[in-house]
mmCIF file of N, CA and C in Angstrom:
data_model
loop_
_atom_site.group_PDB
_atom_site.id
_atom_site.type_symbol
_atom_site.label_atom_id
_atom_site.label_comp_id
_atom_site.label_asym_id
_atom_site.label_seq_id
_atom_site.Cartn_x
_atom_site.Cartn_y
_atom_site.Cartn_z
ATOM 1 N N GLN H 1281 34.751 -12.824 -64.594
ATOM 2 C CA GLN H 1281 34.283 -12.088 -63.427
ATOM 3 C C GLN H 1281 35.391 -11.862 -62.415
ATOM 4 N N VAL H 1282 36.342 -12.776 -62.366
ATOM 5 C CA VAL H 1282 37.476 -12.644 -61.464
ATOM 6 C C VAL H 1282 38.697 -13.290 -62.113
ATOM 7 N N GLN H 1283 39.843 -12.678 -61.938
ATOM 8 C CA GLN H 1283 41.097 -13.254 -62.404
ATOM 9 C C GLN H 1283 41.834 -13.879 -61.231
ATOM 10 N N LEU H 1284 42.378 -15.068 -61.453
ATOM 11 C CA LEU H 1284 43.050 -15.822 -60.410
ATOM 12 C C LEU H 1284 44.485 -16.088 -60.823
ATOM 13 N N VAL H 1285 45.413 -15.830 -59.919
ATOM 14 C CA VAL H 1285 46.826 -16.011 -60.198
ATOM 15 C C VAL H 1285 47.447 -16.855 -59.102
ATOM 16 N N GLU H 1286 47.899 -18.066 -59.463
ATOM 17 C CA GLU H 1286 48.508 -18.979 -58.501
ATOM 18 C C GLU H 1286 50.014 -18.796 -58.442
ATOM 19 N N SER H 1287 50.583 -19.161 -57.301
ATOM 20 C CA SER H 1287 52.021 -19.185 -57.133
ATOM 21 C C SER H 1287 52.371 -20.152 -56.013
ATOM 22 N N GLY H 1288 53.637 -20.486 -55.885
ATOM 23 C CA GLY H 1288 54.108 -21.325 -54.794
ATOM 24 C C GLY H 1288 54.491 -22.730 -55.182
ATOM 25 N N GLY H 1289 54.187 -23.148 -56.406
ATOM 26 C CA GLY H 1289 54.573 -24.482 -56.836
ATOM 27 C C GLY H 1289 56.079 -24.614 -56.921
ATOM 28 N N ASP H 1290 56.569 -25.822 -56.645
ATOM 29 C CA ASP H 1290 58.006 -26.055 -56.626
ATOM 30 C C ASP H 1290 58.271 -27.546 -56.654
ATOM 31 N N SER H 1291 59.541 -27.915 -56.673
ATOM 32 C CA SER H 1291 59.966 -29.302 -56.545
ATOM 33 C C SER H 1291 60.392 -29.549 -55.109
ATOM 34 N N VAL H 1292 59.945 -30.666 -54.540
ATOM 35 C CA VAL H 1292 60.217 -30.956 -53.138
ATOM 36 C C VAL H 1292 60.335 -32.466 -52.945
ATOM 37 N N GLN H 1293 61.081 -32.881 -51.943
ATOM 38 C CA GLN H 1293 61.186 -34.297 -51.615
ATOM 39 C C GLN H 1293 59.938 -34.794 -50.896
ATOM 40 N N ALA H 1294 59.665 -36.079 -51.032
ATOM 41 C CA ALA H 1294 58.560 -36.687 -50.300
ATOM 42 C C ALA H 1294 58.691 -36.399 -48.807
ATOM 43 N N GLY H 1295 57.571 -36.065 -48.192
ATOM 44 C CA GLY H 1295 57.566 -35.701 -46.788
ATOM 45 C C GLY H 1295 57.709 -34.218 -46.535
ATOM 46 N N GLY H 1296 58.040 -33.469 -47.560
ATOM 47 C CA GLY H 1296 58.205 -32.035 -47.432
ATOM 48 C C GLY H 1296 56.893 -31.283 -47.500
ATOM 49 N N SER H 1297 56.997 -29.959 -47.461
ATOM 50 C CA SER H 1297 55.817 -29.097 -47.441
ATOM 51 C C SER H 1297 55.927 -27.981 -48.466
ATOM 52 N N LEU H 1298 54.776 -27.520 -48.930
ATOM 53 C CA LEU H 1298 54.674 -26.366 -49.798
ATOM 54 C C LEU H 1298 53.416 -25.595 -49.441
ATOM 55 N N ARG H 1299 53.420 -24.314 -49.739
ATOM 56 C CA ARG H 1299 52.223 -23.497 -49.570
ATOM 57 C C ARG H 1299 51.908 -22.808 -50.893
ATOM 58 N N LEU H 1300 50.739 -23.091 -51.434
ATOM 59 C CA LEU H 1300 50.286 -22.468 -52.659
ATOM 60 C C LEU H 1300 49.414 -21.262 -52.338
ATOM 61 N N SER H 1301 49.525 -20.239 -53.173
ATOM 62 C CA SER H 1301 48.719 -19.041 -53.013
ATOM 63 C C SER H 1301 47.966 -18.751 -54.297
ATOM 64 N N CYS H 1302 46.797 -18.159 -54.162
ATOM 65 C CA CYS H 1302 45.990 -17.751 -55.302
ATOM 66 C C CYS H 1302 45.400 -16.387 -54.987
ATOM 67 N N VAL H 1303 45.830 -15.380 -55.711
ATOM 68 C CA VAL H 1303 45.325 -14.028 -55.517
ATOM 69 C C VAL H 1303 44.163 -13.785 -56.469
ATOM 70 N N ALA H 1304 43.055 -13.297 -55.938
ATOM 71 C CA ALA H 1304 41.866 -13.011 -56.729
ATOM 72 C C ALA H 1304 41.790 -11.525 -57.038
ATOM 73 N N TYR H 1305 41.625 -11.203 -58.306
ATOM 74 C CA TYR H 1305 41.507 -9.817 -58.754
ATOM 75 C C TYR H 1305 40.126 -9.571 -59.341
ATOM 76 N N GLY H 1306 39.533 -8.447 -58.990
ATOM 77 C CA GLY H 1306 38.261 -8.042 -59.576
ATOM 78 C C GLY H 1306 37.090 -8.002 -58.620
ATOM 79 N N ARG H 1307 37.060 -8.885 -57.656
ATOM 80 C CA ARG H 1307 36.035 -8.919 -56.625
ATOM 81 C C ARG H 1307 36.629 -9.385 -55.312
ATOM 82 N N THR H 1308 35.861 -9.179 -54.250
ATOM 83 C CA THR H 1308 36.294 -9.629 -52.937
ATOM 84 C C THR H 1308 36.254 -11.148 -52.883
ATOM 85 N N ALA H 1309 37.375 -11.751 -52.550
ATOM 86 C CA ALA H 1309 37.479 -13.209 -52.558
ATOM 87 C C ALA H 1309 36.523 -13.870 -51.580
ATOM 88 N N SER H 1310 36.163 -13.184 -50.512
ATOM 89 C CA SER H 1310 35.271 -13.765 -49.517
ATOM 90 C C SER H 1310 33.885 -14.047 -50.064
ATOM 91 N N GLY H 1311 33.528 -13.440 -51.186
ATOM 92 C CA GLY H 1311 32.233 -13.673 -51.807
ATOM 93 C C GLY H 1311 32.180 -14.909 -52.692
ATOM 94 N N TYR H 1312 33.304 -15.594 -52.834
ATOM 95 C CA TYR H 1312 33.411 -16.752 -53.709
ATOM 96 C C TYR H 1312 33.560 -18.048 -52.932
ATOM 97 N N CYS H 1313 32.999 -19.086 -53.496
ATOM 98 C CA CYS H 1313 33.396 -20.427 -53.145
ATOM 99 C C CYS H 1313 34.641 -20.723 -53.980
ATOM 100 N N MET H 1314 35.723 -21.121 -53.336
ATOM 101 C CA MET H 1314 36.982 -21.302 -54.041
ATOM 102 C C MET H 1314 37.575 -22.673 -53.756
ATOM 103 N N GLY H 1315 38.323 -23.162 -54.724
ATOM 104 C CA GLY H 1315 38.896 -24.485 -54.561
ATOM 105 C C GLY H 1315 40.216 -24.667 -55.274
ATOM 106 N N TRP H 1316 40.892 -25.734 -54.900
ATOM 107 C CA TRP H 1316 42.106 -26.173 -55.565
ATOM 108 C C TRP H 1316 41.843 -27.498 -56.268
ATOM 109 N N PHE H 1317 42.276 -27.571 -57.514
ATOM 110 C CA PHE H 1317 42.207 -28.785 -58.310
ATOM 111 C C PHE H 1317 43.602 -29.119 -58.795
ATOM 112 N N ARG H 1318 43.798 -30.360 -59.206
ATOM 113 C CA ARG H 1318 45.098 -30.740 -59.738
ATOM 114 C C ARG H 1318 44.929 -31.717 -60.889
ATOM 115 N N GLN H 1319 45.911 -31.712 -61.771
ATOM 116 C CA GLN H 1319 45.895 -32.606 -62.914
ATOM 117 C C GLN H 1319 47.308 -33.075 -63.223
ATOM 118 N N ALA H 1320 47.495 -34.379 -63.201
ATOM 119 C CA ALA H 1320 48.765 -34.990 -63.550
ATOM 120 C C ALA H 1320 48.730 -35.411 -65.012
ATOM 121 N N PRO H 1321 49.895 -35.535 -65.661
ATOM 122 C CA PRO H 1321 49.921 -35.944 -67.065
ATOM 123 C C PRO H 1321 49.188 -37.256 -67.297
ATOM 124 N N GLY H 1322 48.312 -37.274 -68.285
ATOM 125 C CA GLY H 1322 47.574 -38.479 -68.617
ATOM 126 C C GLY H 1322 46.404 -38.795 -67.711
ATOM 127 N N LYS H 1323 46.133 -37.939 -66.738
ATOM 128 C CA LYS H 1323 45.039 -38.169 -65.813
ATOM 129 C C LYS H 1323 44.028 -37.029 -65.869
ATOM 130 N N GLU H 1324 42.814 -37.301 -65.398
ATOM 131 C CA GLU H 1324 41.776 -36.289 -65.365
ATOM 132 C C GLU H 1324 41.996 -35.332 -64.199
ATOM 133 N N ARG H 1325 41.479 -34.128 -64.358
ATOM 134 C CA ARG H 1325 41.552 -33.150 -63.286
ATOM 135 C C ARG H 1325 40.702 -33.603 -62.102
ATOM 136 N N GLU H 1326 41.237 -33.453 -60.893
ATOM 137 C CA GLU H 1326 40.520 -33.868 -59.704
ATOM 138 C C GLU H 1326 40.476 -32.747 -58.672
ATOM 139 N N GLY H 1327 39.400 -32.709 -57.914
ATOM 140 C CA GLY H 1327 39.271 -31.736 -56.850
ATOM 141 C C GLY H 1327 40.138 -32.111 -55.669
ATOM 142 N N VAL H 1328 40.769 -31.123 -55.070
ATOM 143 C CA VAL H 1328 41.643 -31.318 -53.921
ATOM 144 C C VAL H 1328 41.000 -30.794 -52.644
ATOM 145 N N ALA H 1329 40.571 -29.537 -52.668
ATOM 146 C CA ALA H 1329 39.997 -28.908 -51.484
ATOM 147 C C ALA H 1329 39.153 -27.715 -51.894
ATOM 148 N N VAL H 1330 38.110 -27.436 -51.117
ATOM 149 C CA VAL H 1330 37.217 -26.314 -51.384
ATOM 150 C C VAL H 1330 36.897 -25.589 -50.082
ATOM 151 N N ILE H 1331 36.790 -24.269 -50.161
ATOM 152 C CA ILE H 1331 36.307 -23.468 -49.042
ATOM 153 C C ILE H 1331 35.169 -22.596 -49.562
ATOM 154 N N ASP H 1332 34.042 -22.558 -48.833
ATOM 155 C CA ASP H 1332 32.898 -21.802 -49.305
ATOM 156 C C ASP H 1332 32.817 -20.432 -48.644
ATOM 157 N N VAL H 1333 31.748 -19.686 -48.937
ATOM 158 C CA VAL H 1333 31.626 -18.318 -48.440
ATOM 159 C C VAL H 1333 31.442 -18.252 -46.937
ATOM 160 N N TYR H 1334 31.074 -19.354 -46.315
ATOM 161 C CA TYR H 1334 30.913 -19.407 -44.867
ATOM 162 C C TYR H 1334 32.187 -19.832 -44.159
ATOM 163 N N GLY H 1335 33.202 -20.191 -44.922
ATOM 164 C CA GLY H 1335 34.447 -20.654 -44.347
ATOM 165 C C GLY H 1335 34.510 -22.151 -44.123
ATOM 166 N N SER H 1336 33.459 -22.868 -44.486
ATOM 167 C CA SER H 1336 33.476 -24.320 -44.366
ATOM 168 C C SER H 1336 34.363 -24.922 -45.444
ATOM 169 N N THR H 1337 34.995 -26.039 -45.121
ATOM 170 C CA THR H 1337 35.939 -26.664 -46.037
ATOM 171 C C THR H 1337 35.581 -28.113 -46.311
ATOM 172 N N ASN H 1338 36.102 -28.624 -47.409
ATOM 173 C CA ASN H 1338 35.938 -30.019 -47.762
ATOM 174 C C ASN H 1338 37.185 -30.460 -48.520
ATOM 175 N N TYR H 1339 37.608 -31.703 -48.294
ATOM 176 C CA TYR H 1339 38.843 -32.204 -48.867
ATOM 177 C C TYR H 1339 38.638 -33.546 -49.542
ATOM 178 N N ALA H 1340 39.429 -33.777 -50.576
ATOM 179 C CA ALA H 1340 39.486 -35.102 -51.158
ATOM 180 C C ALA H 1340 40.071 -36.069 -50.136
ATOM 181 N N ASP H 1341 39.609 -37.306 -50.167
ATOM 182 C CA ASP H 1341 40.091 -38.295 -49.202
ATOM 183 C C ASP H 1341 41.607 -38.458 -49.255
ATOM 184 N N SER H 1342 42.181 -38.314 -50.427
ATOM 185 C CA SER H 1342 43.606 -38.529 -50.607
ATOM 186 C C SER H 1342 44.483 -37.488 -49.916
ATOM 187 N N VAL H 1343 43.912 -36.336 -49.544
ATOM 188 C CA VAL H 1343 44.714 -35.278 -48.935
ATOM 189 C C VAL H 1343 44.274 -34.919 -47.526
ATOM 190 N N LYS H 1344 43.225 -35.535 -47.028
ATOM 191 C CA LYS H 1344 42.743 -35.237 -45.679
ATOM 192 C C LYS H 1344 43.830 -35.503 -44.643
ATOM 193 N N GLY H 1345 43.985 -34.557 -43.738
ATOM 194 C CA GLY H 1345 44.995 -34.675 -42.708
ATOM 195 C C GLY H 1345 46.357 -34.165 -43.124
ATOM 196 N N ARG H 1346 46.541 -33.888 -44.413
ATOM 197 C CA ARG H 1346 47.824 -33.400 -44.910
ATOM 198 C C ARG H 1346 47.737 -31.990 -45.478
ATOM 199 N N PHE H 1347 46.629 -31.666 -46.123
ATOM 200 C CA PHE H 1347 46.446 -30.356 -46.757
ATOM 201 C C PHE H 1347 45.447 -29.524 -45.967
ATOM 202 N N THR H 1348 45.639 -28.202 -45.989
ATOM 203 C CA THR H 1348 44.714 -27.280 -45.354
ATOM 204 C C THR H 1348 44.433 -26.109 -46.289
ATOM 205 N N ILE H 1349 43.160 -25.882 -46.588
ATOM 206 C CA ILE H 1349 42.768 -24.749 -47.419
ATOM 207 C C ILE H 1349 42.274 -23.625 -46.503
ATOM 208 N N SER H 1350 42.611 -22.390 -46.842
ATOM 209 C CA SER H 1350 42.202 -21.257 -46.029
ATOM 210 C C SER H 1350 42.149 -19.994 -46.882
ATOM 211 N N ARG H 1351 41.559 -18.957 -46.306
ATOM 212 C CA ARG H 1351 41.505 -17.639 -46.955
ATOM 213 C C ARG H 1351 42.254 -16.624 -46.115
ATOM 214 N N ASP H 1352 42.892 -15.689 -46.797
ATOM 215 C CA ASP H 1352 43.412 -14.489 -46.169
ATOM 216 C C ASP H 1352 42.638 -13.343 -46.803
ATOM 217 N N ASN H 1353 41.522 -12.968 -46.185
ATOM 218 C CA ASN H 1353 40.640 -11.977 -46.786
ATOM 219 C C ASN H 1353 41.287 -10.600 -46.907
ATOM 220 N N ALA H 1354 42.164 -10.262 -45.988
ATOM 221 C CA ALA H 1354 42.846 -8.974 -46.048
ATOM 222 C C ALA H 1354 43.693 -8.847 -47.301
ATOM 223 N N ARG H 1355 44.228 -9.962 -47.768
ATOM 224 C CA ARG H 1355 45.078 -9.980 -48.956
ATOM 225 C C ARG H 1355 44.346 -10.513 -50.185
ATOM 226 N N ASN H 1356 43.050 -10.819 -50.039
ATOM 227 C CA ASN H 1356 42.245 -11.354 -51.133
ATOM 228 C C ASN H 1356 42.897 -12.594 -51.743
ATOM 229 N N THR H 1357 43.325 -13.484 -50.857
ATOM 230 C CA THR H 1357 44.143 -14.615 -51.268
ATOM 231 C C THR H 1357 43.606 -15.938 -50.732
ATOM 232 N N LEU H 1358 43.642 -16.950 -51.579
ATOM 233 C CA LEU H 1358 43.338 -18.321 -51.203
ATOM 234 C C LEU H 1358 44.654 -19.056 -51.002
ATOM 235 N N LEU H 1359 44.729 -19.880 -49.960
ATOM 236 C CA LEU H 1359 45.950 -20.594 -49.634
ATOM 237 C C LEU H 1359 45.707 -22.094 -49.580
ATOM 238 N N LEU H 1360 46.738 -22.855 -49.878
ATOM 239 C CA LEU H 1360 46.716 -24.294 -49.689
ATOM 240 C C LEU H 1360 48.038 -24.705 -49.057
ATOM 241 N N GLN H 1361 47.983 -25.065 -47.786
ATOM 242 C CA GLN H 1361 49.153 -25.575 -47.098
ATOM 243 C C GLN H 1361 49.212 -27.079 -47.312
ATOM 244 N N MET H 1362 50.299 -27.561 -47.875
ATOM 245 C CA MET H 1362 50.458 -28.971 -48.197
ATOM 246 C C MET H 1362 51.615 -29.536 -47.386
ATOM 247 N N ASN H 1363 51.311 -30.477 -46.516
ATOM 248 C CA ASN H 1363 52.312 -31.133 -45.687
ATOM 249 C C ASN H 1363 52.386 -32.612 -46.022
ATOM 250 N N SER H 1364 53.468 -33.245 -45.597
ATOM 251 C CA SER H 1364 53.663 -34.682 -45.820
ATOM 252 C C SER H 1364 53.419 -35.062 -47.273
ATOM 253 N N LEU H 1365 54.023 -34.317 -48.166
ATOM 254 C CA LEU H 1365 53.792 -34.519 -49.590
ATOM 255 C C LEU H 1365 54.282 -35.882 -50.061
ATOM 256 N N LYS H 1366 53.540 -36.448 -51.002
ATOM 257 C CA LYS H 1366 53.832 -37.750 -51.576
ATOM 258 C C LYS H 1366 54.061 -37.611 -53.073
ATOM 259 N N PRO H 1367 54.788 -38.546 -53.685
ATOM 260 C CA PRO H 1367 54.991 -38.477 -55.140
ATOM 261 C C PRO H 1367 53.682 -38.408 -55.921
ATOM 262 N N GLU H 1368 52.637 -39.052 -55.441
ATOM 263 C CA GLU H 1368 51.358 -39.019 -56.129
ATOM 264 C C GLU H 1368 50.666 -37.662 -56.061
ATOM 265 N N ASP H 1369 51.204 -36.735 -55.275
ATOM 266 C CA ASP H 1369 50.698 -35.372 -55.262
ATOM 267 C C ASP H 1369 51.235 -34.547 -56.429
ATOM 268 N N THR H 1370 52.190 -35.081 -57.160
ATOM 269 C CA THR H 1370 52.769 -34.377 -58.298
ATOM 270 C C THR H 1370 51.699 -34.079 -59.339
ATOM 271 N N ALA H 1371 51.557 -32.804 -59.687
ATOM 272 C CA ALA H 1371 50.524 -32.385 -60.632
ATOM 273 C C ALA H 1371 50.613 -30.889 -60.859
ATOM 274 N N GLN H 1372 49.885 -30.428 -61.859
ATOM 275 C CA GLN H 1372 49.641 -29.007 -62.026
ATOM 276 C C GLN H 1372 48.449 -28.659 -61.139
ATOM 277 N N TYR H 1373 48.624 -27.670 -60.276
ATOM 278 C CA TYR H 1373 47.574 -27.282 -59.343
ATOM 279 C C TYR H 1373 46.909 -25.998 -59.814
ATOM 280 N N TYR H 1374 45.583 -25.998 -59.819
ATOM 281 C CA TYR H 1374 44.795 -24.877 -60.306
ATOM 282 C C TYR H 1374 43.895 -24.322 -59.223
ATOM 283 N N CYS H 1375 43.827 -23.017 -59.152
ATOM 284 C CA CYS H 1375 42.876 -22.316 -58.312
ATOM 285 C C CYS H 1375 41.605 -22.086 -59.115
ATOM 286 N N ALA H 1376 40.449 -22.268 -58.484
ATOM 287 C CA ALA H 1376 39.174 -22.080 -59.163
ATOM 288 C C ALA H 1376 38.191 -21.357 -58.254
ATOM 289 N N ALA H 1377 37.202 -20.674 -58.864
ATOM 290 C CA ALA H 1377 36.254 -19.894 -58.084
ATOM 291 C C ALA H 1377 34.882 -19.852 -58.740
ATOM 292 N N ARG H 1378 33.857 -19.707 -57.901
ATOM 293 C CA ARG H 1378 32.505 -19.426 -58.354
ATOM 294 C C ARG H 1378 31.890 -18.440 -57.374
ATOM 295 N N TRP H 1379 31.030 -17.567 -57.853
ATOM 296 C CA TRP H 1379 30.427 -16.543 -57.014
ATOM 297 C C TRP H 1379 29.321 -17.155 -56.175
ATOM 298 N N GLY H 1380 29.620 -17.495 -54.946
ATOM 299 C CA GLY H 1380 28.658 -18.003 -53.993
ATOM 300 C C GLY H 1380 27.845 -19.177 -54.490
ATOM 301 N N GLY H 1381 26.692 -19.365 -53.872
ATOM 302 C CA GLY H 1381 25.696 -20.286 -54.378
ATOM 303 C C GLY H 1381 25.917 -21.768 -54.161
ATOM 304 N N MET H 1382 26.956 -22.136 -53.414
ATOM 305 C CA MET H 1382 27.238 -23.548 -53.245
ATOM 306 C C MET H 1382 28.120 -23.770 -52.020
ATOM 307 N N THR H 1383 27.833 -24.835 -51.284
ATOM 308 C CA THR H 1383 28.643 -25.174 -50.124
ATOM 309 C C THR H 1383 29.892 -25.916 -50.558
ATOM 310 N N ALA H 1384 30.856 -25.997 -49.659
ATOM 311 C CA ALA H 1384 32.103 -26.686 -49.958
ATOM 312 C C ALA H 1384 31.862 -28.154 -50.275
ATOM 313 N N ILE H 1385 30.967 -28.781 -49.538
ATOM 314 C CA ILE H 1385 30.666 -30.184 -49.782
ATOM 315 C C ILE H 1385 30.068 -30.381 -51.168
ATOM 316 N N GLN H 1386 29.111 -29.525 -51.532
ATOM 317 C CA GLN H 1386 28.496 -29.613 -52.849
ATOM 318 C C GLN H 1386 29.507 -29.366 -53.959
ATOM 319 N N ALA H 1387 30.318 -28.330 -53.805
ATOM 320 C CA ALA H 1387 31.239 -27.932 -54.863
ATOM 321 C C ALA H 1387 32.292 -28.996 -55.134
ATOM 322 N N LEU H 1388 32.875 -29.552 -54.094
ATOM 323 C CA LEU H 1388 33.890 -30.578 -54.303
ATOM 324 C C LEU H 1388 33.263 -31.828 -54.907
ATOM 325 N N GLY H 1389 32.072 -32.157 -54.455
ATOM 326 C CA GLY H 1389 31.398 -33.329 -54.987
ATOM 327 C C GLY H 1389 31.038 -33.201 -56.458
ATOM 328 N N MET H 1390 30.668 -32.003 -56.877
ATOM 329 C CA MET H 1390 30.282 -31.776 -58.270
ATOM 330 C C MET H 1390 31.484 -31.528 -59.164
ATOM 331 N N GLY H 1391 32.581 -31.066 -58.600
ATOM 332 C CA GLY H 1391 33.827 -30.957 -59.326
ATOM 333 C C GLY H 1391 33.962 -29.735 -60.205
ATOM 334 N N SER H 1392 34.896 -29.801 -61.130
ATOM 335 C CA SER H 1392 35.275 -28.656 -61.950
ATOM 336 C C SER H 1392 34.153 -28.011 -62.754
ATOM 337 N N PRO H 1393 33.109 -28.743 -63.186
ATOM 338 C CA PRO H 1393 32.055 -28.084 -63.984
ATOM 339 C C PRO H 1393 31.349 -26.928 -63.284
ATOM 340 N N VAL H 1394 31.350 -26.891 -61.951
ATOM 341 C CA VAL H 1394 30.649 -25.823 -61.242
ATOM 342 C C VAL H 1394 31.566 -24.655 -60.897
ATOM 343 N N PHE H 1395 32.793 -24.674 -61.370
ATOM 344 C CA PHE H 1395 33.736 -23.577 -61.169
ATOM 345 C C PHE H 1395 34.027 -22.909 -62.514
ATOM 346 N N PRO H 1396 33.455 -21.740 -62.756
ATOM 347 C CA PRO H 1396 33.646 -21.092 -64.059
ATOM 348 C C PRO H 1396 34.958 -20.328 -64.221
ATOM 349 N N ASP H 1397 35.605 -19.964 -63.128
ATOM 350 C CA ASP H 1397 36.812 -19.146 -63.187
ATOM 351 C C ASP H 1397 38.021 -19.940 -62.721
ATOM 352 N N TRP H 1398 39.092 -19.848 -63.515
ATOM 353 C CA TRP H 1398 40.291 -20.656 -63.263
ATOM 354 C C TRP H 1398 41.569 -19.850 -63.410
ATOM 355 N N GLY H 1399 42.564 -20.210 -62.608
ATOM 356 C CA GLY H 1399 43.886 -19.658 -62.767
ATOM 357 C C GLY H 1399 44.681 -20.431 -63.799
ATOM 358 N N GLN H 1400 45.918 -20.016 -64.009
ATOM 359 C CA GLN H 1400 46.760 -20.620 -65.044
ATOM 360 C C GLN H 1400 47.477 -21.882 -64.580
ATOM 361 N N GLY H 1401 47.502 -22.125 -63.289
ATOM 362 C CA GLY H 1401 48.136 -23.312 -62.745
ATOM 363 C C GLY H 1401 49.538 -23.071 -62.243
ATOM 364 N N THR H 1402 49.959 -23.899 -61.291
ATOM 365 C CA THR H 1402 51.315 -23.876 -60.776
ATOM 366 C C THR H 1402 51.760 -25.315 -60.539
ATOM 367 N N GLN H 1403 52.979 -25.632 -60.930
ATOM 368 C CA GLN H 1403 53.446 -27.015 -60.916
ATOM 369 C C GLN H 1403 54.009 -27.412 -59.562
ATOM 370 N N VAL H 1404 53.558 -28.563 -59.075
ATOM 371 C CA VAL H 1404 54.097 -29.171 -57.865
ATOM 372 C C VAL H 1404 54.697 -30.515 -58.242
ATOM 373 N N THR H 1405 55.960 -30.718 -57.913
ATOM 374 C CA THR H 1405 56.641 -31.970 -58.205
ATOM 375 C C THR H 1405 57.231 -32.527 -56.916
ATOM 376 N N VAL H 1406 56.851 -33.756 -56.583
ATOM 377 C CA VAL H 1406 57.312 -34.406 -55.360
ATOM 378 C C VAL H 1406 58.123 -35.637 -55.742
ATOM 379 N N SER H 1407 59.371 -35.676 -55.339
ATOM 380 C CA SER H 1407 60.258 -36.781 -55.673
ATOM 381 C C SER H 1407 60.410 -37.732 -54.500
ATOM 382 N N SER H 1408 60.693 -39.000 -54.816
ATOM 383 C CA SER H 1408 60.878 -40.021 -53.781
ATOM 384 C C SER H 1408 62.236 -39.901 -53.129
#
């Protein structure tokens, strides 16, 4: 229903910042509940942050106060500003979307099964 293309992943020192972008093609991004997930080698995919159609957000405890999820509706783009990065943030980061129907709190709590559309991922590596 929608194609998602992530960019912005890079290698950075601990304490540094990165901004990830996800461009949505096919429908207006504002109609979707969208989120960022990440997966490190040997670990399960985990939810990072979600923004719903009302603009409400929800974050994993591990990133609260450091990451900010937002939309740029004019550019049909989802953003993730990541500050104060830690080595444990190292992972492949994925953009995900579902067409409405769920709040940010619900979506993050239920996790990846409620997001049918996924991007290809972008790598974030944080060194000590």
